[in-house]
Coordinates of C-alpha atoms and ligand atoms in Angstrom, one line a residue:
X1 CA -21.7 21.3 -23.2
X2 CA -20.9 17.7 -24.3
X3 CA -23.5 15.2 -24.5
X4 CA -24.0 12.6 -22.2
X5 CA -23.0 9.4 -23.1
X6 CA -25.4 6.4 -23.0
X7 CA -23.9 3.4 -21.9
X8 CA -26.5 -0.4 -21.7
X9 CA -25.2 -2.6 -19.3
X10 CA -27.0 -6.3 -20.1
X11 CA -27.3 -9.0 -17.4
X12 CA -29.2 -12.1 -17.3
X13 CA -28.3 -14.9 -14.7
X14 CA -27.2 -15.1 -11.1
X15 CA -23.3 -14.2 -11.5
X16 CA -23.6 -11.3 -13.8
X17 CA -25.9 -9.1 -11.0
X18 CA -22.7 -9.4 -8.5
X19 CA -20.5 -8.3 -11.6
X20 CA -22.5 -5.2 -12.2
X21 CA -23.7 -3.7 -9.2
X22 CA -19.9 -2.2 -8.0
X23 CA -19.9 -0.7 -11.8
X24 CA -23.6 0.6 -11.6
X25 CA -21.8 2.5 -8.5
X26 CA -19.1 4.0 -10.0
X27 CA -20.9 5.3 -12.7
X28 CA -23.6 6.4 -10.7
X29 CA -20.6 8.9 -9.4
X30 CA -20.2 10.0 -12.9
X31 CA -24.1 11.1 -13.6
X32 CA -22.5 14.2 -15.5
X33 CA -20.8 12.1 -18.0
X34 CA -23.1 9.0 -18.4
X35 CA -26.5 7.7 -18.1
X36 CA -26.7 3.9 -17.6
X37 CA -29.4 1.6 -18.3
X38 CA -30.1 -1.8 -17.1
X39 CA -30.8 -4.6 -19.4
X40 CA -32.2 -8.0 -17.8
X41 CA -32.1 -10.6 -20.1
X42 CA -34.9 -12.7 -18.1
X43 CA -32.2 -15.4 -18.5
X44 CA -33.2 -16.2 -15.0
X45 CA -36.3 -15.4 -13.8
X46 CA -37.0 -17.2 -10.7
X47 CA -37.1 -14.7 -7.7
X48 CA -34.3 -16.8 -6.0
X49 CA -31.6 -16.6 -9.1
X50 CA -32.5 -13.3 -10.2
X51 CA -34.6 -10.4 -8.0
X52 CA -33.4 -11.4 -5.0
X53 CA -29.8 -10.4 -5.9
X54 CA -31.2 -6.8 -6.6
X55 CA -32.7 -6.8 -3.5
X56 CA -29.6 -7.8 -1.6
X57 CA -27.2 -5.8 -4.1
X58 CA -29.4 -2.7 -3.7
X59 CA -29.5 -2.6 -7.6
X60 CA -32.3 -0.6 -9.1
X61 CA -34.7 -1.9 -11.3
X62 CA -33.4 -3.1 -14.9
X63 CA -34.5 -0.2 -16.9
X64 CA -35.7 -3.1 -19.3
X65 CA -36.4 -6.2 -18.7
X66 CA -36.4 -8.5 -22.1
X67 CA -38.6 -11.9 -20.5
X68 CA -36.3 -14.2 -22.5
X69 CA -36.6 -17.0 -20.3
X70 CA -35.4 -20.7 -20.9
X71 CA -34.9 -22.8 -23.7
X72 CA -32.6 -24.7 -26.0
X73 CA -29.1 -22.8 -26.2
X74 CA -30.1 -21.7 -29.8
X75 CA -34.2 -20.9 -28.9
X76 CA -32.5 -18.6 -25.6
X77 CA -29.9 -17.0 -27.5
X78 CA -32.1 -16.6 -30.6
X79 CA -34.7 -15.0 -28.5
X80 CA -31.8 -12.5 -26.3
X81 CA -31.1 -11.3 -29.6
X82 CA -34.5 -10.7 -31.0
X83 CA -35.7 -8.5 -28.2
X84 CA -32.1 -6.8 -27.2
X85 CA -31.3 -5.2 -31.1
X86 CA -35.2 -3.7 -30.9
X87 CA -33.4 -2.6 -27.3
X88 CA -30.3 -0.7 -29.2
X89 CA -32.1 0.1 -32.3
X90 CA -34.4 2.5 -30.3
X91 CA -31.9 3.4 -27.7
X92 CA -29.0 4.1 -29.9
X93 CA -26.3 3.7 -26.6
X94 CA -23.0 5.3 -26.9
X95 CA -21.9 1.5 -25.6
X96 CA -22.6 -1.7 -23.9
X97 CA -21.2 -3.4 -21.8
X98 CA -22.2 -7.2 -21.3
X99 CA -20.7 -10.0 -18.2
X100 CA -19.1 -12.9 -17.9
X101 CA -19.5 -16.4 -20.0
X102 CA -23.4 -16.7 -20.4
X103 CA -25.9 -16.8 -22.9
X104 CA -27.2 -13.7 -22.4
X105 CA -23.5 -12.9 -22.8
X106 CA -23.0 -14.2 -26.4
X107 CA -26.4 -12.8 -27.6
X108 CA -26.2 -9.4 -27.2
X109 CA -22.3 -9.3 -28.1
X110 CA -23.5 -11.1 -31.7
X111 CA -26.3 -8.3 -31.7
X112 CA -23.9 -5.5 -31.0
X113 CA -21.4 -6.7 -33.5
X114 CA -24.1 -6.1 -36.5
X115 CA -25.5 -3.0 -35.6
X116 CA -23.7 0.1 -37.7
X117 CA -23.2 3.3 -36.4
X118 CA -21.6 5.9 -38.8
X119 CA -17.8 5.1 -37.2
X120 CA -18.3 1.5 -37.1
X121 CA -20.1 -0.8 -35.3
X122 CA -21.8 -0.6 -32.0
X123 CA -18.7 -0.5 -29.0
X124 CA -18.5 -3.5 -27.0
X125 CA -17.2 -4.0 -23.6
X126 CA -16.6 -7.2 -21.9
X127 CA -16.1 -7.7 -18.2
X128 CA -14.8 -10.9 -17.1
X129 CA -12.6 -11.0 -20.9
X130 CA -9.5 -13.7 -21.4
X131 CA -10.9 -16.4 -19.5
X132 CA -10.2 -19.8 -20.8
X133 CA -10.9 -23.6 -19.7
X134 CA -9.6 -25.0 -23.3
X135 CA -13.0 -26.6 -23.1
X136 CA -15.0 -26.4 -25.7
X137 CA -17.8 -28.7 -24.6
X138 CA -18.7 -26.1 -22.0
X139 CA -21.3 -23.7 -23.8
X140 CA -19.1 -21.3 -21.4
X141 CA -16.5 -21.4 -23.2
X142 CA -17.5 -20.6 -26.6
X143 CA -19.4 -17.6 -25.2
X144 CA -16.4 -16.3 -23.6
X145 CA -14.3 -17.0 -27.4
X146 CA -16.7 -15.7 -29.1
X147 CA -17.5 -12.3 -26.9
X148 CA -13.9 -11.7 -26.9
X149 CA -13.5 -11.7 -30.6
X150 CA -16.2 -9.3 -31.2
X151 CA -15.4 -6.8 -28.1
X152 CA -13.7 -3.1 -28.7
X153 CA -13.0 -3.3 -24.7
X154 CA -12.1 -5.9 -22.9
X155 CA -12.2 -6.0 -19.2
X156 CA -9.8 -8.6 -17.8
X157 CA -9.7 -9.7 -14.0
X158 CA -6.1 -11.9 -14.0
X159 CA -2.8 -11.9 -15.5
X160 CA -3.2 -14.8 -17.7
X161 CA -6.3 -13.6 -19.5
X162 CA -4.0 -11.2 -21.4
X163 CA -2.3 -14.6 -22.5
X164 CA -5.0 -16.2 -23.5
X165 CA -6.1 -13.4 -25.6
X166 CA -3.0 -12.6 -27.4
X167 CA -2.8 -16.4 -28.4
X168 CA -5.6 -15.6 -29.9
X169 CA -4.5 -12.5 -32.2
X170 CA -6.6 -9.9 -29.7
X171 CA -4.8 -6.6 -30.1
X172 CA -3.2 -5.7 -26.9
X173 CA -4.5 -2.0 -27.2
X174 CA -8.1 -3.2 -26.1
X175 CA -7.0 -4.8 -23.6
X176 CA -7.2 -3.5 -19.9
X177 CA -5.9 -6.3 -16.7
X178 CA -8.4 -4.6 -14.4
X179 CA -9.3 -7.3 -11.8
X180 CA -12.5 -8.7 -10.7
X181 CA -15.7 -6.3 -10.2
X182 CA -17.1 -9.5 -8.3
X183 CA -14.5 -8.9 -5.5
X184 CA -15.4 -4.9 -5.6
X185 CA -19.1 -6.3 -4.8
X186 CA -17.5 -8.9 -2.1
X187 CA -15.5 -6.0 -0.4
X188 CA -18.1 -2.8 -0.8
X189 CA -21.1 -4.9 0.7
X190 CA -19.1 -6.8 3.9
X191 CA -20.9 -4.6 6.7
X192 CA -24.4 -6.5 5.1
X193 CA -23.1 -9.6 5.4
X194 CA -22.5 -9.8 8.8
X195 CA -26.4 -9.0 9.1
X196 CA -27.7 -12.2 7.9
X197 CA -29.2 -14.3 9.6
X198 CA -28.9 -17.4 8.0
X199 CA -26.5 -19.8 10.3
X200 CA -29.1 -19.0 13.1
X201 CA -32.3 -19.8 10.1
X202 CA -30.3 -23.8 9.0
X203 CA -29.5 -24.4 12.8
X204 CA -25.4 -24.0 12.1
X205 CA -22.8 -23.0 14.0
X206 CA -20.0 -21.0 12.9
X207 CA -17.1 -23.8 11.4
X208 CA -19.5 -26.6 12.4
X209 CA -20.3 -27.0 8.3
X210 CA -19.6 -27.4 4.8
X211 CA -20.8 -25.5 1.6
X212 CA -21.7 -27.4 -1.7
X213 CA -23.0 -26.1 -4.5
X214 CA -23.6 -28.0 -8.0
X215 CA -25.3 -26.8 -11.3
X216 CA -22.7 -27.0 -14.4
X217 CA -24.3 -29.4 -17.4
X218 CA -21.2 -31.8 -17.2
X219 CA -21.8 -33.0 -13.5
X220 CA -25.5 -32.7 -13.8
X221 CA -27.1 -33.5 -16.9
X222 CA -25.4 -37.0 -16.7
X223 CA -26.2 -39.6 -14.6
X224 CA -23.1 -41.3 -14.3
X225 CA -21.5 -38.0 -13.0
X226 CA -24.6 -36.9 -10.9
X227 CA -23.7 -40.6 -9.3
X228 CA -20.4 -39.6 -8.4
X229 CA -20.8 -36.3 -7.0
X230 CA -23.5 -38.1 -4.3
X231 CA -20.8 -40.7 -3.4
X232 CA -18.4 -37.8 -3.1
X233 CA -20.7 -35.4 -1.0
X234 CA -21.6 -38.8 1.1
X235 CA -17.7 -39.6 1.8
X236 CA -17.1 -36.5 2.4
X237 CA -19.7 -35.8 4.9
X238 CA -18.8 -39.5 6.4
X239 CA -14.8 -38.2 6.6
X240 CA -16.1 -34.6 8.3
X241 CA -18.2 -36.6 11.0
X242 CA -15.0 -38.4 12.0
X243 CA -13.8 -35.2 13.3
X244 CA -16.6 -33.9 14.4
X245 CA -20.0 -35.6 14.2
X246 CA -22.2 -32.8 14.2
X247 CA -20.7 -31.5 10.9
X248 CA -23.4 -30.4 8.4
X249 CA -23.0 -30.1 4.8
X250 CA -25.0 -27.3 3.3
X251 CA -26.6 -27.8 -0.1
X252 CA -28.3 -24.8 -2.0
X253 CA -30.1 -26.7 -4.7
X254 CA -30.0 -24.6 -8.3
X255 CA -33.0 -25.8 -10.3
X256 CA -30.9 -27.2 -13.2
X257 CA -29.8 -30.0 -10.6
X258 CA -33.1 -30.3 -8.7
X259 CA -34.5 -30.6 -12.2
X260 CA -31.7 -33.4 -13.1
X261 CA -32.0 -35.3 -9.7
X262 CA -35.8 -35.8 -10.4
X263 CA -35.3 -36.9 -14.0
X264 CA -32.7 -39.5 -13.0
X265 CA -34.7 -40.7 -9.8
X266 CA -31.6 -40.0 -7.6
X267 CA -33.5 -37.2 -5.4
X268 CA -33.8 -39.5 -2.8
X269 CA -30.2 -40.6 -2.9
X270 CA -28.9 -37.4 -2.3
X271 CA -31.2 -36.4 0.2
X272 CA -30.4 -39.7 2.1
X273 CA -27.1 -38.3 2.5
X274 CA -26.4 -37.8 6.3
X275 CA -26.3 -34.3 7.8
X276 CA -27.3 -32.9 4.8
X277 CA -29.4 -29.5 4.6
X278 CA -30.3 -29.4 1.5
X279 CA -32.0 -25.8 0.6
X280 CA -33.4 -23.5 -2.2
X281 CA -31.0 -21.4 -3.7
X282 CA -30.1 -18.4 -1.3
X283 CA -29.6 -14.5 -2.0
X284 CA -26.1 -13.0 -1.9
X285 CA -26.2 -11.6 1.8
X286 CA -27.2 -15.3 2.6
X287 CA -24.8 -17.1 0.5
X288 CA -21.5 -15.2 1.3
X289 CA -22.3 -15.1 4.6
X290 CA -22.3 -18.3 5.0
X291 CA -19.3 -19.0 2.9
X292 CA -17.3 -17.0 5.1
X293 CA -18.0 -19.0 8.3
X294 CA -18.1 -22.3 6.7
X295 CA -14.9 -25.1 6.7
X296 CA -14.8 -25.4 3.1
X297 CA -17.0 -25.5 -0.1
X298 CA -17.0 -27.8 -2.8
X299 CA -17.9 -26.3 -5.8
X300 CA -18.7 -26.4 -9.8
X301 CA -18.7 -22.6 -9.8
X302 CA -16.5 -20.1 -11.3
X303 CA -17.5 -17.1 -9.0
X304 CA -17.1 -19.2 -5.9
X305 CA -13.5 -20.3 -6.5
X306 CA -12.9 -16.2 -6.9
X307 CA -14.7 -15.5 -3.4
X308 CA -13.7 -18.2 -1.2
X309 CA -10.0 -17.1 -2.7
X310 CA -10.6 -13.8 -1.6
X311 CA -12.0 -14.5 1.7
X312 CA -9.3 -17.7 2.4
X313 CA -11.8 -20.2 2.5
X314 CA -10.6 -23.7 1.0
X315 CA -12.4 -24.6 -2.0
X316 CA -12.1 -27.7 -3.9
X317 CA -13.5 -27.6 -7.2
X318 CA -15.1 -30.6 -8.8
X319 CA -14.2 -29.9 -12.5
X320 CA -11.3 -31.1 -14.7
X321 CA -10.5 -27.8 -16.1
X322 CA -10.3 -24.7 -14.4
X323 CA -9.9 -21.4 -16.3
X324 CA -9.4 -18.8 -12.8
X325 CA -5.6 -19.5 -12.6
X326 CA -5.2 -17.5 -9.9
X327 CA -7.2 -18.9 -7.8
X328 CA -5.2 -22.3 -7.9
X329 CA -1.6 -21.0 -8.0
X330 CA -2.2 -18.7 -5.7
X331 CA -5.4 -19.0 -3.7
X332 CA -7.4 -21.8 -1.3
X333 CA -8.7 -23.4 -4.3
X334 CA -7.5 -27.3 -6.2
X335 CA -9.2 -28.8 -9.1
X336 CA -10.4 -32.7 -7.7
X337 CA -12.0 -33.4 -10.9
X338 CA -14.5 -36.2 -9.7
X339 CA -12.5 -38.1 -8.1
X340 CA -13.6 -39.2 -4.7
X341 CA -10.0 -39.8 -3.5
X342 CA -8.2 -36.1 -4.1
X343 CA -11.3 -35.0 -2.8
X344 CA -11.5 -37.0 1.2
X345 CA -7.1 -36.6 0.6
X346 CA -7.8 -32.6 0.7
X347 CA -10.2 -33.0 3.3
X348 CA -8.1 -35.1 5.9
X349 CA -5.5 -32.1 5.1
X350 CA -8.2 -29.0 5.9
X351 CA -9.3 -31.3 9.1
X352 CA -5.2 -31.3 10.0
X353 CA -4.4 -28.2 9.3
X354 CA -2.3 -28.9 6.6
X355 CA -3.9 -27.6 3.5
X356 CA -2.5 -24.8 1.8
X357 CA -3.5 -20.9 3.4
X358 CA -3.9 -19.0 0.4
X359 CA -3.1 -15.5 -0.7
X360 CA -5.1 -12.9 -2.0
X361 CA -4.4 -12.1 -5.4
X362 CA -3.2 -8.6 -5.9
X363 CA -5.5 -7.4 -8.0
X364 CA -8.6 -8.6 -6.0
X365 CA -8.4 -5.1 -4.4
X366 CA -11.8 -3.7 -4.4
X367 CA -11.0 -1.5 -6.6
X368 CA -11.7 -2.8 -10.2
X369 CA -15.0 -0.8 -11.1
X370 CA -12.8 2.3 -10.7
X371 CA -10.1 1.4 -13.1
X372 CA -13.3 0.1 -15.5
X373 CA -15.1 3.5 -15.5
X374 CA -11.4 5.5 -15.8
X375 CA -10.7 3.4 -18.9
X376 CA -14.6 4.3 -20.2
X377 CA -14.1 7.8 -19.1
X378 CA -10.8 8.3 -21.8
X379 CA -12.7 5.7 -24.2
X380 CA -15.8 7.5 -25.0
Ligands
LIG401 C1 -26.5 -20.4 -16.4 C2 -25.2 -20.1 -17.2 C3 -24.0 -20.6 -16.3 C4 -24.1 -20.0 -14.9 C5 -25.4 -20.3 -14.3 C6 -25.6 -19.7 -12.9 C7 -25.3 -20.3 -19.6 C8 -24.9 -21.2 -20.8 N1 -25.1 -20.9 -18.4 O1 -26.6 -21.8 -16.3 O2 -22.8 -20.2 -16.9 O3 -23.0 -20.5 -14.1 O4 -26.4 -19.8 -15.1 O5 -26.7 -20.1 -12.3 O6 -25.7 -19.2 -19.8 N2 -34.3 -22.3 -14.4 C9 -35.3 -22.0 -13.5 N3 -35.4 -20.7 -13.1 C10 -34.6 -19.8 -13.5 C11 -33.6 -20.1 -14.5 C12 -33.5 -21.3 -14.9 O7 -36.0 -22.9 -13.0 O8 -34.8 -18.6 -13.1 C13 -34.2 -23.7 -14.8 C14 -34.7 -24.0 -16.2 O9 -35.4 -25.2 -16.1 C15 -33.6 -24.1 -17.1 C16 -32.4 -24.5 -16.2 O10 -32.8 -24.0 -14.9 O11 -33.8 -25.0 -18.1 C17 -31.1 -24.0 -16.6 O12 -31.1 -22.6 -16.7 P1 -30.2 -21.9 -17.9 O13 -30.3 -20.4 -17.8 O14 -30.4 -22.5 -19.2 O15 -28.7 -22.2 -17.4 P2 -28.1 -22.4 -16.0 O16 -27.8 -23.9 -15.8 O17 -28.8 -21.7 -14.9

């Protein structure tokens, strides 16, 4: 009989548990052939970024939980890395597979890439591979280059991604256009959603609001920015009130921003802002279910821009780069940048009606985990 293979699958903040759980599935389908363990960074450790996604994903426990915690890019990646090779040096996985464009990301890719097995070096797979913004002053970004350059599989969710990585000198053999697991989550869990009962919970009527949700270092960790992004959410919520005064504007607070609003005194400010319900950050079930019923989100996100695409919500993005093409050639989402102009100018064209529908990218088809665990199936 042939021996089971082990495969680690490592996440560590928010995005990366919606990522996994429609894989931890589909291999769950294949017990015969694999067993699958859980990594969890600790990269996020409050109950509201991290357990509660478990919870609401019905993930089980991480098999092993590594308590990295904050810190300094270098201190969090340095400590990822410390406790995750003890991790592969005792488990001696088959492969693992790591998420996305965070630290935790980077870490245990740098980890896997120096640890020798007889035919080479410990198999990598990356889901979310061939993103690019061409920014290099998000830490994002070089996680993403430098996962990519040390992965043996790489998992990409839209056409450009293979671009991106052949401009690079990737081989085009370990490459696999696969689409977006975080849709497979979105589609697989839509009978929970409709269980939440969150729009009852803030007081909010179906349409009668607006999403934000803010957290990347560039709009936060700078006052100047953080400024803007107030006058923006105040013009905005101004604008919406002109159609309909009892609009709301929804703010899940991340603690990177609450943390940033306190420093630069501008808590108050943004509180001030009329009709806004500012909140702690909420669970999946929560959070989707509210994006769903909502006007429109305004975003920093990367995951966001993907959902509201899928789910034809419009979704204006307050970053100057984007790296989810599809989402803005073919889905509800534009890049405004921070400019408080494009920003009330898309508005006034949601409000008439005349803002672009959308389509669902092809490949946002629920069925990405499959093709994933196919392609590990023939790999291993
Ligand atoms: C990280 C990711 C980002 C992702 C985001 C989702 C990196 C470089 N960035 O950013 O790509 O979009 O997660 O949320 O990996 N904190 C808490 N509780 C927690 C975790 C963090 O209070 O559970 C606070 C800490 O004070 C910390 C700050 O939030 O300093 C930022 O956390 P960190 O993990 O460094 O990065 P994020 O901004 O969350």
């Amino acid at each position: 009989m042939k021996r089971k293979k082990k495969i680690i699958s490592v996440v560590g903040a928010r995005p990366n548990f919606m990522k996994l759980a429609p894989i931890e599935l589909e291999l769950q389908k294949h017990k015969n052939l694999f067993t699958h363990l859980i990594v969890h960074t600790g990269q996020h450790y409050d109950y509201r970024l991290s357990s509660i996604f478990f919870r609401d994903l019905n993930l089980p426990q991480p098999h092993i939980f590594l308590g990295a915690g904050s810190g300094t890019h270098a201190e969090q990646t340095a400590k990822i890395m410390t406790e995750f090779e003890n991790v592969v040096l005792k488990e001696k996985p088959d492969l693992v597979i790591v998420f996305g464009d965070i630290n935790s990301t980077i870490a245990c890719a740098l980890v896997c890439s120096k640890i020798h097995y007889n035919s080479g070096t410990l198999p990598l797979a990356h889901v979310e591979a061939g993103l690019r913004s061409f920014d290099r002053t998000m830490p994002e970004e070089i996680n993403r280059i430098v996962t990519d350059s040390l992965s043996e599989i790489l998992f990409i969710t839209e056409p450009v991604g293979v671009k991106n990585l052949l401009a690079e000198g990737i081989d085009k053999k370990k490459m696999y256009l696969v689409g977006d697991t975080m849709i497979d989550s979105l589609i697989y869990y839509r009978s929970k959603f409709e269980s939440s009962k969150i729009l009852n919970k803030l007081g909010l009527n179906k349409q009668n609001y607006l999403i934000s949700t803010i957290h990347r270092p560039v709009n936060v960790d700078n006052k100047n920015n953080f400024n803007k992004i107030i006058s923006i959410l105040n013009s905005t919520a101004k604008t919406a009130q002109n159609y309909n005064p009892d609009t709301k504007i929804v703010l899940p607070i991340h603690p990177r921003t609450l943390k940033m609003a306190e420093k630069f005194s501008l808590l108050k400010k943004l509180k001030g802002i009329k009709n806004l319900i500012t909140v702690e950050p909420l669970g999946y079930t929560d959070f989707i279910k509210l994006l769903m019923d909502s006007i429109l989100v305004i975003t920093d996100s990367g995951g966001i821009q993907e959902e509201a695409t899928f789910l034809k919500i419009p979704c204006l993005t307050l970053r100057n780069t984007f790296e989810r093409q599809d989402t803005i050639n073919l889905g509800t989402n534009s890049l405004c940048g921070l400019d408080e102009r494009i920003v009330i100018n898309k508005l006034t064209e949601i409000y008439k009606g005349k803002y672009k529908k959308g389509k669902i990218p092809q490949l946002m088809d629920g069925k990405a985990s499959r093709r994933i665990v196919n392609v590990l199936k023939n790999a291993l």
